[in-house]
Amino acid sequence: MRDPEGLYELNPDAIDVPEGLHLVAGLTGFADAGAAVTQLGEYLVDSIDQRLIATFDADELLDFRARRPVIYFDQDHLTDYRPPRLGLYLGTDEIGQRFLFLTGFEPDFQWERFSAAVLQLIARFKVKTTTWVHAIPMPTPHTRPIGVTVSGNRVELIDAISVWKPRTQVPANALHLVEYRLQQLEHPTVGFVLLVPHYLADTEYPDAAVKALESISAATGLIFPTDRLRDEGRDFLSKIDSQVETNQELAKLVGALEERHDSYMEGNPLRSPLTDQDGELPSADEIAAELENFLATRRKGESDPPTLA
């Protein structure tokens, strides 16, 4: 393996980064249900004091043909090329606590070298704990709090927060590998998997970003401003509820999700919060189809609701 240090470039002021900070991470590109990680990255970069201290080499890590960057065509010329970025930031929370934040695209290539580079930075800055977030679609109702599955070696968080503890094989995220390597080093690390309603997986679901921030706060004690996201979440859910209230079939499907969710949370011995014992459960396609039929009959001139997958 080539030297991991060649994957990133430190800014000159990285020398001023305090030791012993928490590291928070979230990378986009795979199974970002509800755009939770995308929103998290954008919200923190836009809403807190921060500065970039290290930039990873996109040409080494990213498959540009699979995830093409955006460039703008202005009548007869190109403008405003926005290259993808994966960077490490030094941020300050709402009460002045500083922390490190790794955000941007998930690498397509060189996972082992990338993991070694992240571990190298963790060692360089003597990081206290590492916390990361991602989100997957699950057959859960939007009318209940977003559940979380917790991994890592921080048992107190797993015991207190993790609502679903499966034994299963899953497609890996690059940060899964980082967590796995950190566990081998006995570095305190925790991963939060947000269980986002599957019929909202392709929307920008503000409550998913709020849940990501709440999970990070539980692990680190960091405090973040969330008023704007919460306001957006209330408006978003109001539109979804309006659709459900005016469509009997959709209401029935959501009601079935609620019943199975509540039974599981009450300790009913189902296999998981996702299916009944016969494996019967309304699918995301069924719910989406009901919504599409409903939206097709809406009167012209009404405001557009969130687009559901």
PDB file of C-alpha atoms in Angstrom:
ATOM      1  CA  MET A   1       0.000   0.000   0.000  1.00  0.00           C
ATOM      2  CA  ARG A   2       1.288   3.465  -0.905  1.00  0.00           C
ATOM      3  CA  ASP A   3       1.864   6.012   1.846  1.00  0.00           C
ATOM      4  CA  PRO A   4      -1.578   7.085   3.182  1.00  0.00           C
ATOM      5  CA  GLU A   5      -0.248  10.592   3.779  1.00  0.00           C
ATOM      6  CA  GLY A   6      -0.180  11.081   0.017  1.00  0.00           C
ATOM      7  CA  LEU A   7      -3.999  10.976  -0.069  1.00  0.00           C
ATOM      8  CA  TYR A   8      -4.507  14.290   1.698  1.00  0.00           C
ATOM      9  CA  GLU A   9      -3.006  17.742   1.980  1.00  0.00           C
ATOM     10  CA  LEU A  10      -2.879  19.573   5.297  1.00  0.00           C
ATOM     11  CA  ASN A  11      -3.498  23.302   5.376  1.00  0.00           C
ATOM     12  CA  PRO A  12      -0.751  25.361   7.058  1.00  0.00           C
ATOM     13  CA  ASP A  13      -2.968  26.252  10.022  1.00  0.00           C
ATOM     14  CA  ALA A  14      -3.520  22.565  10.828  1.00  0.00           C
ATOM     15  CA  ILE A  15      -0.626  23.011  13.238  1.00  0.00           C
ATOM     16  CA  ASP A  16      -2.979  25.037  15.455  1.00  0.00           C
ATOM     17  CA  VAL A  17      -5.589  22.264  15.822  1.00  0.00           C
ATOM     18  CA  PRO A  18      -5.951  21.345  19.518  1.00  0.00           C
ATOM     19  CA  GLU A  19      -5.361  17.759  20.563  1.00  0.00           C
ATOM     20  CA  GLY A  20      -8.010  15.556  22.104  1.00  0.00           C
ATOM     21  CA  LEU A  21     -11.066  16.712  20.130  1.00  0.00           C
ATOM     22  CA  HIS A  22     -14.028  14.583  19.084  1.00  0.00           C
ATOM     23  CA  LEU A  23     -14.136  13.548  15.414  1.00  0.00           C
ATOM     24  CA  VAL A  24     -17.520  13.481  13.673  1.00  0.00           C
ATOM     25  CA  ALA A  25     -17.884  11.946  10.196  1.00  0.00           C
ATOM     26  CA  GLY A  26     -20.490  11.452   7.505  1.00  0.00           C
ATOM     27  CA  LEU A  27     -19.787  10.609   3.855  1.00  0.00           C
ATOM     28  CA  THR A  28     -22.266  10.726   0.974  1.00  0.00           C
ATOM     29  CA  GLY A  29     -22.626   8.341  -1.904  1.00  0.00           C
ATOM     30  CA  PHE A  30     -24.274   5.166  -0.641  1.00  0.00           C
ATOM     31  CA  ALA A  31     -27.670   4.594   1.017  1.00  0.00           C
ATOM     32  CA  ASP A  32     -28.079   8.177   2.184  1.00  0.00           C
ATOM     33  CA  ALA A  33     -31.757   7.707   3.023  1.00  0.00           C
ATOM     34  CA  GLY A  34     -33.636  10.948   3.515  1.00  0.00           C
ATOM     35  CA  ALA A  35     -30.449  12.764   2.438  1.00  0.00           C
ATOM     36  CA  ALA A  36     -29.556  12.648   6.125  1.00  0.00           C
ATOM     37  CA  VAL A  37     -25.786  12.727   5.643  1.00  0.00           C
ATOM     38  CA  THR A  38     -25.958  15.251   2.813  1.00  0.00           C
ATOM     39  CA  GLN A  39     -28.046  17.586   4.946  1.00  0.00           C
ATOM     40  CA  LEU A  40     -25.791  17.027   7.947  1.00  0.00           C
ATOM     41  CA  GLY A  41     -22.682  18.047   6.020  1.00  0.00           C
ATOM     42  CA  GLU A  42     -24.268  21.081   4.399  1.00  0.00           C
ATOM     43  CA  TYR A  43     -25.918  22.223   7.617  1.00  0.00           C
ATOM     44  CA  LEU A  44     -22.759  22.056   9.695  1.00  0.00           C
ATOM     45  CA  VAL A  45     -20.585  23.719   7.068  1.00  0.00           C
ATOM     46  CA  ASP A  46     -23.177  26.494   6.630  1.00  0.00           C
ATOM     47  CA  SER A  47     -24.319  26.900  10.252  1.00  0.00           C
ATOM     48  CA  ILE A  48     -21.210  26.779  12.438  1.00  0.00           C
ATOM     49  CA  ASP A  49     -17.834  28.445  12.561  1.00  0.00           C
ATOM     50  CA  GLN A  50     -15.449  26.137  10.717  1.00  0.00           C
ATOM     51  CA  ARG A  51     -12.313  26.035   8.629  1.00  0.00           C
ATOM     52  CA  LEU A  52     -10.891  23.415   6.305  1.00  0.00           C
ATOM     53  CA  ILE A  53      -7.702  21.847   7.641  1.00  0.00           C
ATOM     54  CA  ALA A  54      -7.172  18.870   5.296  1.00  0.00           C
ATOM     55  CA  THR A  55      -8.327  18.027   1.759  1.00  0.00           C
ATOM     56  CA  PHE A  56      -8.352  14.525   0.273  1.00  0.00           C
ATOM     57  CA  ASP A  57      -7.315  13.914  -3.340  1.00  0.00           C
ATOM     58  CA  ALA A  58     -10.512  13.395  -5.342  1.00  0.00           C
ATOM     59  CA  ASP A  59      -8.586  12.222  -8.405  1.00  0.00           C
ATOM     60  CA  GLU A  60      -7.241   9.298  -6.377  1.00  0.00           C
ATOM     61  CA  LEU A  61     -10.461   8.379  -4.580  1.00  0.00           C
ATOM     62  CA  LEU A  62     -13.475   9.204  -6.753  1.00  0.00           C
ATOM     63  CA  ASP A  63     -14.969   7.530  -9.840  1.00  0.00           C
ATOM     64  CA  PHE A  64     -15.960  10.671 -11.742  1.00  0.00           C
ATOM     65  CA  ARG A  65     -17.870   8.719 -14.403  1.00  0.00           C
ATOM     66  CA  ALA A  66     -20.125   7.171 -11.767  1.00  0.00           C
ATOM     67  CA  ARG A  67     -20.642  10.420  -9.823  1.00  0.00           C
ATOM     68  CA  ARG A  68     -20.194  13.231 -12.284  1.00  0.00           C
ATOM     69  CA  PRO A  69     -19.592  16.702 -10.857  1.00  0.00           C
ATOM     70  CA  VAL A  70     -21.807  19.600 -11.911  1.00  0.00           C
ATOM     71  CA  ILE A  71     -20.737  22.290 -14.343  1.00  0.00           C
ATOM     72  CA  TYR A  72     -23.007  25.111 -15.531  1.00  0.00           C
ATOM     73  CA  PHE A  73     -23.743  26.023 -19.149  1.00  0.00           C
ATOM     74  CA  ASP A  74     -24.555  29.722 -19.539  1.00  0.00           C
ATOM     75  CA  GLN A  75     -25.999  30.183 -23.050  1.00  0.00           C
ATOM     76  CA  ASP A  76     -22.691  29.824 -24.904  1.00  0.00           C
ATOM     77  CA  HIS A  77     -19.994  29.147 -22.302  1.00  0.00           C
ATOM     78  CA  LEU A  78     -19.264  27.057 -19.214  1.00  0.00           C
ATOM     79  CA  THR A  79     -19.182  28.550 -15.737  1.00  0.00           C
ATOM     80  CA  ASP A  80     -18.905  27.648 -12.098  1.00  0.00           C
ATOM     81  CA  TYR A  81     -17.342  24.183 -12.058  1.00  0.00           C
ATOM     82  CA  ARG A  82     -17.780  22.658  -8.621  1.00  0.00           C
ATOM     83  CA  PRO A  83     -15.320  19.837  -8.008  1.00  0.00           C
ATOM     84  CA  PRO A  84     -16.299  17.223  -5.430  1.00  0.00           C
ATOM     85  CA  ARG A  85     -14.625  17.644  -2.057  1.00  0.00           C
ATOM     86  CA  LEU A  86     -13.756  15.351   0.820  1.00  0.00           C
ATOM     87  CA  GLY A  87     -12.270  17.321   3.657  1.00  0.00           C
ATOM     88  CA  LEU A  88     -11.517  17.482   7.352  1.00  0.00           C
ATOM     89  CA  TYR A  89     -12.763  20.621   9.083  1.00  0.00           C
ATOM     90  CA  LEU A  90     -12.181  22.186  12.479  1.00  0.00           C
ATOM     91  CA  GLY A  91     -15.551  23.369  13.757  1.00  0.00           C
ATOM     92  CA  THR A  92     -17.003  25.075  16.797  1.00  0.00           C
ATOM     93  CA  ASP A  93     -20.394  24.104  18.214  1.00  0.00           C
ATOM     94  CA  GLU A  94     -23.065  26.435  19.556  1.00  0.00           C
ATOM     95  CA  ILE A  95     -21.429  26.785  22.995  1.00  0.00           C
ATOM     96  CA  GLY A  96     -17.849  27.130  21.816  1.00  0.00           C
ATOM     97  CA  GLN A  97     -16.686  23.512  21.936  1.00  0.00           C
ATOM     98  CA  ARG A  98     -14.337  22.629  19.092  1.00  0.00           C
ATOM     99  CA  PHE A  99     -14.405  19.366  17.156  1.00  0.00           C
ATOM    100  CA  LEU A 100     -13.190  17.799  13.922  1.00  0.00           C
ATOM    101  CA  PHE A 101     -15.624  17.034  11.110  1.00  0.00           C
ATOM    102  CA  LEU A 102     -14.928  14.740   8.138  1.00  0.00           C
ATOM    103  CA  THR A 103     -17.422  15.360   5.325  1.00  0.00           C
ATOM    104  CA  GLY A 104     -17.793  14.951   1.585  1.00  0.00           C
ATOM    105  CA  PHE A 105     -17.964  12.084  -0.883  1.00  0.00           C
ATOM    106  CA  GLU A 106     -17.434   8.456   0.099  1.00  0.00           C
ATOM    107  CA  PRO A 107     -14.334   7.131  -1.701  1.00  0.00           C
ATOM    108  CA  ASP A 108     -14.878   4.733  -4.586  1.00  0.00           C
ATOM    109  CA  PHE A 109     -11.266   3.534  -4.600  1.00  0.00           C
ATOM    110  CA  GLN A 110      -8.402   2.750  -2.190  1.00  0.00           C
ATOM    111  CA  TRP A 111     -10.476   2.039   0.899  1.00  0.00           C
ATOM    112  CA  GLU A 112      -7.620   0.494   2.851  1.00  0.00           C
ATOM    113  CA  ARG A 113      -5.347   3.422   2.081  1.00  0.00           C
ATOM    114  CA  PHE A 114      -8.139   5.901   2.874  1.00  0.00           C
ATOM    115  CA  SER A 115      -8.837   4.157   6.197  1.00  0.00           C
ATOM    116  CA  ALA A 116      -5.141   4.258   7.034  1.00  0.00           C
ATOM    117  CA  ALA A 117      -5.100   7.979   6.195  1.00  0.00           C
ATOM    118  CA  VAL A 118      -8.046   8.679   8.509  1.00  0.00           C
ATOM    119  CA  LEU A 119      -6.380   6.682  11.290  1.00  0.00           C
ATOM    120  CA  GLN A 120      -3.211   8.653  10.645  1.00  0.00           C
ATOM    121  CA  LEU A 121      -5.078  11.942  11.135  1.00  0.00           C
ATOM    122  CA  ILE A 122      -6.789  10.578  14.245  1.00  0.00           C
ATOM    123  CA  ALA A 123      -3.388   9.736  15.691  1.00  0.00           C
ATOM    124  CA  ARG A 124      -1.867  13.058  14.588  1.00  0.00           C
ATOM    125  CA  PHE A 125      -4.520  15.105  16.382  1.00  0.00           C
ATOM    126  CA  LYS A 126      -4.898  12.650  19.274  1.00  0.00           C
ATOM    127  CA  VAL A 127      -8.649  12.410  18.623  1.00  0.00           C
ATOM    128  CA  LYS A 128     -10.659  11.592  21.740  1.00  0.00           C
ATOM    129  CA  THR A 129     -13.568   9.701  20.120  1.00  0.00           C
ATOM    130  CA  THR A 130     -14.802   9.027  16.592  1.00  0.00           C
ATOM    131  CA  THR A 131     -18.516   9.217  15.757  1.00  0.00           C
ATOM    132  CA  TRP A 132     -20.036   8.676  12.341  1.00  0.00           C
ATOM    133  CA  VAL A 133     -23.526   8.642  10.859  1.00  0.00           C
ATOM    134  CA  HIS A 134     -25.262   7.109   7.874  1.00  0.00           C
ATOM    135  CA  ALA A 135     -28.879   6.387   6.991  1.00  0.00           C
ATOM    136  CA  ILE A 136     -30.700   3.474   5.374  1.00  0.00           C
ATOM    137  CA  PRO A 137     -34.320   2.992   4.277  1.00  0.00           C
ATOM    138  CA  MET A 138     -36.519   0.853   6.515  1.00  0.00           C
ATOM    139  CA  PRO A 139     -40.255   0.033   6.536  1.00  0.00           C
ATOM    140  CA  THR A 140     -41.030   2.308   9.474  1.00  0.00           C
ATOM    141  CA  PRO A 141     -43.726   5.006   9.688  1.00  0.00           C
ATOM    142  CA  HIS A 142     -43.005   8.728   9.524  1.00  0.00           C
ATOM    143  CA  THR A 143     -45.425   9.192  12.440  1.00  0.00           C
ATOM    144  CA  ARG A 144     -42.975   7.635  14.889  1.00  0.00           C
ATOM    145  CA  PRO A 145     -39.514   8.820  15.995  1.00  0.00           C
ATOM    146  CA  ILE A 146     -36.677   7.789  13.713  1.00  0.00           C
ATOM    147  CA  GLY A 147     -34.990   4.715  15.148  1.00  0.00           C
ATOM    148  CA  VAL A 148     -31.258   4.145  15.317  1.00  0.00           C
ATOM    149  CA  THR A 149     -29.043   1.071  15.177  1.00  0.00           C
ATOM    150  CA  VAL A 150     -25.707   1.619  16.924  1.00  0.00           C
ATOM    151  CA  SER A 151     -22.374  -0.086  16.246  1.00  0.00           C
ATOM    152  CA  GLY A 152     -18.897   0.284  17.642  1.00  0.00           C
ATOM    153  CA  ASN A 153     -17.332  -0.254  21.057  1.00  0.00           C
ATOM    154  CA  ARG A 154     -19.145   2.326  23.177  1.00  0.00           C
ATOM    155  CA  VAL A 155     -21.444  -0.061  25.000  1.00  0.00           C
ATOM    156  CA  GLU A 156     -23.243   2.639  26.969  1.00  0.00           C
ATOM    157  CA  LEU A 157     -24.540   4.194  23.746  1.00  0.00           C
ATOM    158  CA  ILE A 158     -25.489   0.855  22.217  1.00  0.00           C
ATOM    159  CA  ASP A 159     -27.474  -0.112  25.314  1.00  0.00           C
ATOM    160  CA  ALA A 160     -29.201   3.254  25.602  1.00  0.00           C
ATOM    161  CA  ILE A 161     -30.012   4.054  21.977  1.00  0.00           C
ATOM    162  CA  SER A 162     -29.925   1.040  19.652  1.00  0.00           C
ATOM    163  CA  VAL A 163     -33.520  -0.043  18.909  1.00  0.00           C
ATOM    164  CA  TRP A 164     -32.690  -2.795  16.430  1.00  0.00           C
ATOM    165  CA  LYS A 165     -29.750  -5.170  16.783  1.00  0.00           C
ATOM    166  CA  PRO A 166     -29.713  -7.498  13.791  1.00  0.00           C
ATOM    167  CA  ARG A 167     -27.300 -10.264  12.893  1.00  0.00           C
ATOM    168  CA  THR A 168     -26.898  -9.803   9.172  1.00  0.00           C
ATOM    169  CA  GLN A 169     -24.553  -9.073   6.306  1.00  0.00           C
ATOM    170  CA  VAL A 170     -24.765  -5.541   4.895  1.00  0.00           C
ATOM    171  CA  PRO A 171     -23.092  -3.668   2.034  1.00  0.00           C
ATOM    172  CA  ALA A 172     -20.212  -1.786   3.622  1.00  0.00           C
ATOM    173  CA  ASN A 173     -19.651   1.940   3.783  1.00  0.00           C
ATOM    174  CA  ALA A 174     -16.051   3.213   3.728  1.00  0.00           C
ATOM    175  CA  LEU A 175     -16.560   4.392   7.303  1.00  0.00           C
ATOM    176  CA  HIS A 176     -17.496   0.846   8.329  1.00  0.00           C
ATOM    177  CA  LEU A 177     -13.911  -0.061   7.516  1.00  0.00           C
ATOM    178  CA  VAL A 178     -12.593   2.918   9.481  1.00  0.00           C
ATOM    179  CA  GLU A 179     -14.732   1.857  12.464  1.00  0.00           C
ATOM    180  CA  TYR A 180     -13.508  -1.727  12.154  1.00  0.00           C
ATOM    181  CA  ARG A 181      -9.861  -0.600  12.180  1.00  0.00           C
ATOM    182  CA  LEU A 182     -10.475   1.727  15.121  1.00  0.00           C
ATOM    183  CA  GLN A 183     -12.074  -1.099  17.110  1.00  0.00           C
ATOM    184  CA  GLN A 184      -8.927  -3.157  16.550  1.00  0.00           C
ATOM    185  CA  LEU A 185      -6.971  -0.287  18.112  1.00  0.00           C
ATOM    186  CA  GLU A 186      -9.519   0.009  20.969  1.00  0.00           C
ATOM    187  CA  HIS A 187     -10.122   3.625  20.038  1.00  0.00           C
ATOM    188  CA  PRO A 188     -13.570   4.790  21.293  1.00  0.00           C
ATOM    189  CA  THR A 189     -15.791   4.731  18.225  1.00  0.00           C
ATOM    190  CA  VAL A 190     -19.495   4.605  17.476  1.00  0.00           C
ATOM    191  CA  GLY A 191     -21.573   4.466  14.289  1.00  0.00           C
ATOM    192  CA  PHE A 192     -25.212   5.536  14.114  1.00  0.00           C
ATOM    193  CA  VAL A 193     -27.425   3.997  11.422  1.00  0.00           C
ATOM    194  CA  LEU A 194     -30.607   6.054  11.043  1.00  0.00           C
ATOM    195  CA  LEU A 195     -33.648   3.949  10.112  1.00  0.00           C
ATOM    196  CA  VAL A 196     -35.490   6.287   7.745  1.00  0.00           C
ATOM    197  CA  PRO A 197     -39.024   5.484   6.459  1.00  0.00           C
ATOM    198  CA  HIS A 198     -38.444   3.762   3.154  1.00  0.00           C
ATOM    199  CA  TYR A 199     -41.095   5.742   1.308  1.00  0.00           C
ATOM    200  CA  LEU A 200     -39.232   8.950   2.223  1.00  0.00           C
ATOM    201  CA  ALA A 201     -35.773   7.598   1.379  1.00  0.00           C
ATOM    202  CA  ASP A 202     -35.429   9.617  -1.834  1.00  0.00           C
ATOM    203  CA  THR A 203     -36.634  12.889  -0.321  1.00  0.00           C
ATOM    204  CA  GLU A 204     -34.701  15.487   1.610  1.00  0.00           C
ATOM    205  CA  TYR A 205     -36.166  14.601   5.008  1.00  0.00           C
ATOM    206  CA  PRO A 206     -35.241  17.288   7.582  1.00  0.00           C
ATOM    207  CA  ASP A 207     -36.046  15.113  10.613  1.00  0.00           C
ATOM    208  CA  ALA A 208     -33.358  12.661   9.491  1.00  0.00           C
ATOM    209  CA  ALA A 209     -30.750  15.421   9.726  1.00  0.00           C
ATOM    210  CA  VAL A 210     -32.079  16.414  13.158  1.00  0.00           C
ATOM    211  CA  LYS A 211     -31.782  12.811  14.317  1.00  0.00           C
ATOM    212  CA  ALA A 212     -28.201  12.687  13.019  1.00  0.00           C
ATOM    213  CA  LEU A 213     -27.325  15.793  15.030  1.00  0.00           C
ATOM    214  CA  GLU A 214     -29.064  14.440  18.135  1.00  0.00           C
ATOM    215  CA  SER A 215     -27.124  11.172  17.850  1.00  0.00           C
ATOM    216  CA  ILE A 216     -23.830  13.024  17.516  1.00  0.00           C
ATOM    217  CA  SER A 217     -24.710  15.140  20.549  1.00  0.00           C
ATOM    218  CA  ALA A 218     -25.458  12.009  22.585  1.00  0.00           C
ATOM    219  CA  ALA A 219     -22.026  10.600  21.738  1.00  0.00           C
ATOM    220  CA  THR A 220     -19.947  13.757  22.095  1.00  0.00           C
ATOM    221  CA  GLY A 221     -21.768  16.366  24.170  1.00  0.00           C
ATOM    222  CA  LEU A 222     -21.559  18.786  21.242  1.00  0.00           C
ATOM    223  CA  ILE A 223     -24.484  21.203  20.854  1.00  0.00           C
ATOM    224  CA  PHE A 224     -25.748  22.249  17.423  1.00  0.00           C
ATOM    225  CA  PRO A 225     -28.316  24.797  16.215  1.00  0.00           C
ATOM    226  CA  THR A 226     -31.304  22.894  14.819  1.00  0.00           C
ATOM    227  CA  ASP A 227     -34.169  25.416  14.824  1.00  0.00           C
ATOM    228  CA  ARG A 228     -34.229  25.831  11.038  1.00  0.00           C
ATOM    229  CA  LEU A 229     -34.148  22.088  10.418  1.00  0.00           C
ATOM    230  CA  ARG A 230     -36.933  21.494  12.944  1.00  0.00           C
ATOM    231  CA  ASP A 231     -39.102  24.158  11.312  1.00  0.00           C
ATOM    232  CA  GLU A 232     -38.503  22.596   7.910  1.00  0.00           C
ATOM    233  CA  GLY A 233     -39.317  19.185   9.376  1.00  0.00           C
ATOM    234  CA  ARG A 234     -42.668  20.329  10.741  1.00  0.00           C
ATOM    235  CA  ASP A 235     -43.627  21.789   7.363  1.00  0.00           C
ATOM    236  CA  PHE A 236     -42.460  18.636   5.566  1.00  0.00           C
ATOM    237  CA  LEU A 237     -44.439  16.280   7.810  1.00  0.00           C
ATOM    238  CA  SER A 238     -47.516  18.494   7.625  1.00  0.00           C
ATOM    239  CA  LYS A 239     -47.581  18.020   3.856  1.00  0.00           C
ATOM    240  CA  ILE A 240     -47.084  14.269   4.181  1.00  0.00           C
ATOM    241  CA  ASP A 241     -49.853  14.011   6.796  1.00  0.00           C
ATOM    242  CA  SER A 242     -52.194  15.957   4.528  1.00  0.00           C
ATOM    243  CA  GLN A 243     -51.620  13.413   1.795  1.00  0.00           C
ATOM    244  CA  VAL A 244     -52.197  10.500   4.146  1.00  0.00           C
ATOM    245  CA  GLU A 245     -55.408  11.995   5.572  1.00  0.00           C
ATOM    246  CA  THR A 246     -56.996  12.356   2.148  1.00  0.00           C
ATOM    247  CA  ASN A 247     -56.083   8.924   0.800  1.00  0.00           C
ATOM    248  CA  GLN A 248     -57.635   5.872   2.424  1.00  0.00           C
ATOM    249  CA  GLU A 249     -55.301   3.327   0.910  1.00  0.00           C
ATOM    250  CA  LEU A 250     -52.226   5.284   1.885  1.00  0.00           C
ATOM    251  CA  ALA A 251     -53.564   5.771   5.405  1.00  0.00           C
ATOM    252  CA  LYS A 252     -54.109   2.006   5.657  1.00  0.00           C
ATOM    253  CA  LEU A 253     -50.553   1.279   4.587  1.00  0.00           C
ATOM    254  CA  VAL A 254     -49.050   3.770   7.039  1.00  0.00           C
ATOM    255  CA  GLY A 255     -51.345   2.411   9.765  1.00  0.00           C
ATOM    256  CA  ALA A 256     -49.967  -1.092   9.176  1.00  0.00           C
ATOM    257  CA  LEU A 257     -46.437   0.241   9.615  1.00  0.00           C
ATOM    258  CA  GLU A 258     -47.467   1.977  12.825  1.00  0.00           C
ATOM    259  CA  GLU A 259     -49.019  -1.201  14.236  1.00  0.00           C
ATOM    260  CA  ARG A 260     -45.939  -3.313  13.549  1.00  0.00           C
ATOM    261  CA  HIS A 261     -43.606  -0.597  14.855  1.00  0.00           C
ATOM    262  CA  ASP A 262     -45.576  -0.204  18.092  1.00  0.00           C
ATOM    263  CA  SER A 263     -45.809  -3.951  18.633  1.00  0.00           C
ATOM    264  CA  TYR A 264     -42.066  -4.296  18.272  1.00  0.00           C
ATOM    265  CA  MET A 265     -41.337  -1.384  20.594  1.00  0.00           C
ATOM    266  CA  GLU A 266     -43.646  -2.860  23.224  1.00  0.00           C
ATOM    267  CA  GLY A 267     -41.612  -6.057  23.242  1.00  0.00           C
ATOM    268  CA  ASN A 268     -43.866  -8.213  21.051  1.00  0.00           C
ATOM    269  CA  PRO A 269     -41.627 -11.083  19.863  1.00  0.00           C
ATOM    270  CA  LEU A 270     -41.582 -10.268  16.178  1.00  0.00           C
ATOM    271  CA  ARG A 271     -38.498 -11.043  14.139  1.00  0.00           C
ATOM    272  CA  SER A 272     -37.773  -7.358  13.705  1.00  0.00           C
ATOM    273  CA  PRO A 273     -39.604  -4.023  13.602  1.00  0.00           C
ATOM    274  CA  LEU A 274     -39.792  -4.425   9.839  1.00  0.00           C
ATOM    275  CA  THR A 275     -41.985  -7.474   9.190  1.00  0.00           C
ATOM    276  CA  ASP A 276     -44.674  -9.551  10.803  1.00  0.00           C
ATOM    277  CA  GLN A 277     -44.189 -13.261  11.346  1.00  0.00           C
ATOM    278  CA  ASP A 278     -45.506 -13.988   7.851  1.00  0.00           C
ATOM    279  CA  GLY A 279     -43.122 -11.490   6.300  1.00  0.00           C
ATOM    280  CA  GLU A 280     -46.033  -9.374   5.043  1.00  0.00           C
ATOM    281  CA  LEU A 281     -45.441  -5.648   4.883  1.00  0.00           C
ATOM    282  CA  PRO A 282     -46.465  -2.823   2.577  1.00  0.00           C
ATOM    283  CA  SER A 283     -43.570  -2.114   0.265  1.00  0.00           C
ATOM    284  CA  ALA A 284     -42.069   1.228  -0.598  1.00  0.00           C
ATOM    285  CA  ASP A 285     -43.397   0.748  -4.149  1.00  0.00           C
ATOM    286  CA  GLU A 286     -46.933   0.268  -2.876  1.00  0.00           C
ATOM    287  CA  ILE A 287     -46.793   3.405  -0.772  1.00  0.00           C
ATOM    288  CA  ALA A 288     -45.154   5.375  -3.572  1.00  0.00           C
ATOM    289  CA  ALA A 289     -47.786   4.186  -6.047  1.00  0.00           C
ATOM    290  CA  GLU A 290     -50.585   5.356  -3.780  1.00  0.00           C
ATOM    291  CA  LEU A 291     -48.952   8.749  -3.429  1.00  0.00           C
ATOM    292  CA  GLU A 292     -48.389   9.042  -7.171  1.00  0.00           C
ATOM    293  CA  ASN A 293     -52.056   8.279  -7.830  1.00  0.00           C
ATOM    294  CA  PHE A 294     -53.065  10.849  -5.265  1.00  0.00           C
ATOM    295  CA  LEU A 295     -50.753  13.537  -6.613  1.00  0.00           C
ATOM    296  CA  ALA A 296     -51.976  12.935 -10.168  1.00  0.00           C
ATOM    297  CA  THR A 297     -55.481  13.989  -9.128  1.00  0.00           C
ATOM    298  CA  ARG A 298     -54.489  17.153  -7.268  1.00  0.00           C
ATOM    299  CA  ARG A 299     -55.895  20.417  -8.533  1.00  0.00           C
ATOM    300  CA  LYS A 300     -53.589  22.670 -10.519  1.00  0.00           C
ATOM    301  CA  GLY A 301     -52.200  25.596  -8.581  1.00  0.00           C
ATOM    302  CA  GLU A 302     -51.732  23.799  -5.287  1.00  0.00           C
ATOM    303  CA  SER A 303     -48.263  23.878  -3.777  1.00  0.00           C
ATOM    304  CA  ASP A 304     -46.093  20.902  -4.614  1.00  0.00           C
ATOM    305  CA  PRO A 305     -45.573  18.375  -1.783  1.00  0.00           C
ATOM    306  CA  PRO A 306     -42.322  16.563  -1.117  1.00  0.00           C
ATOM    307  CA  THR A 307     -41.591  13.975  -3.826  1.00  0.00           C
ATOM    308  CA  LEU A 308     -41.592  10.491  -2.377  1.00  0.00           C
ATOM    309  CA  ALA A 309     -39.645   7.518  -3.657  1.00  0.00           C
TER     310      ALA A 309
END
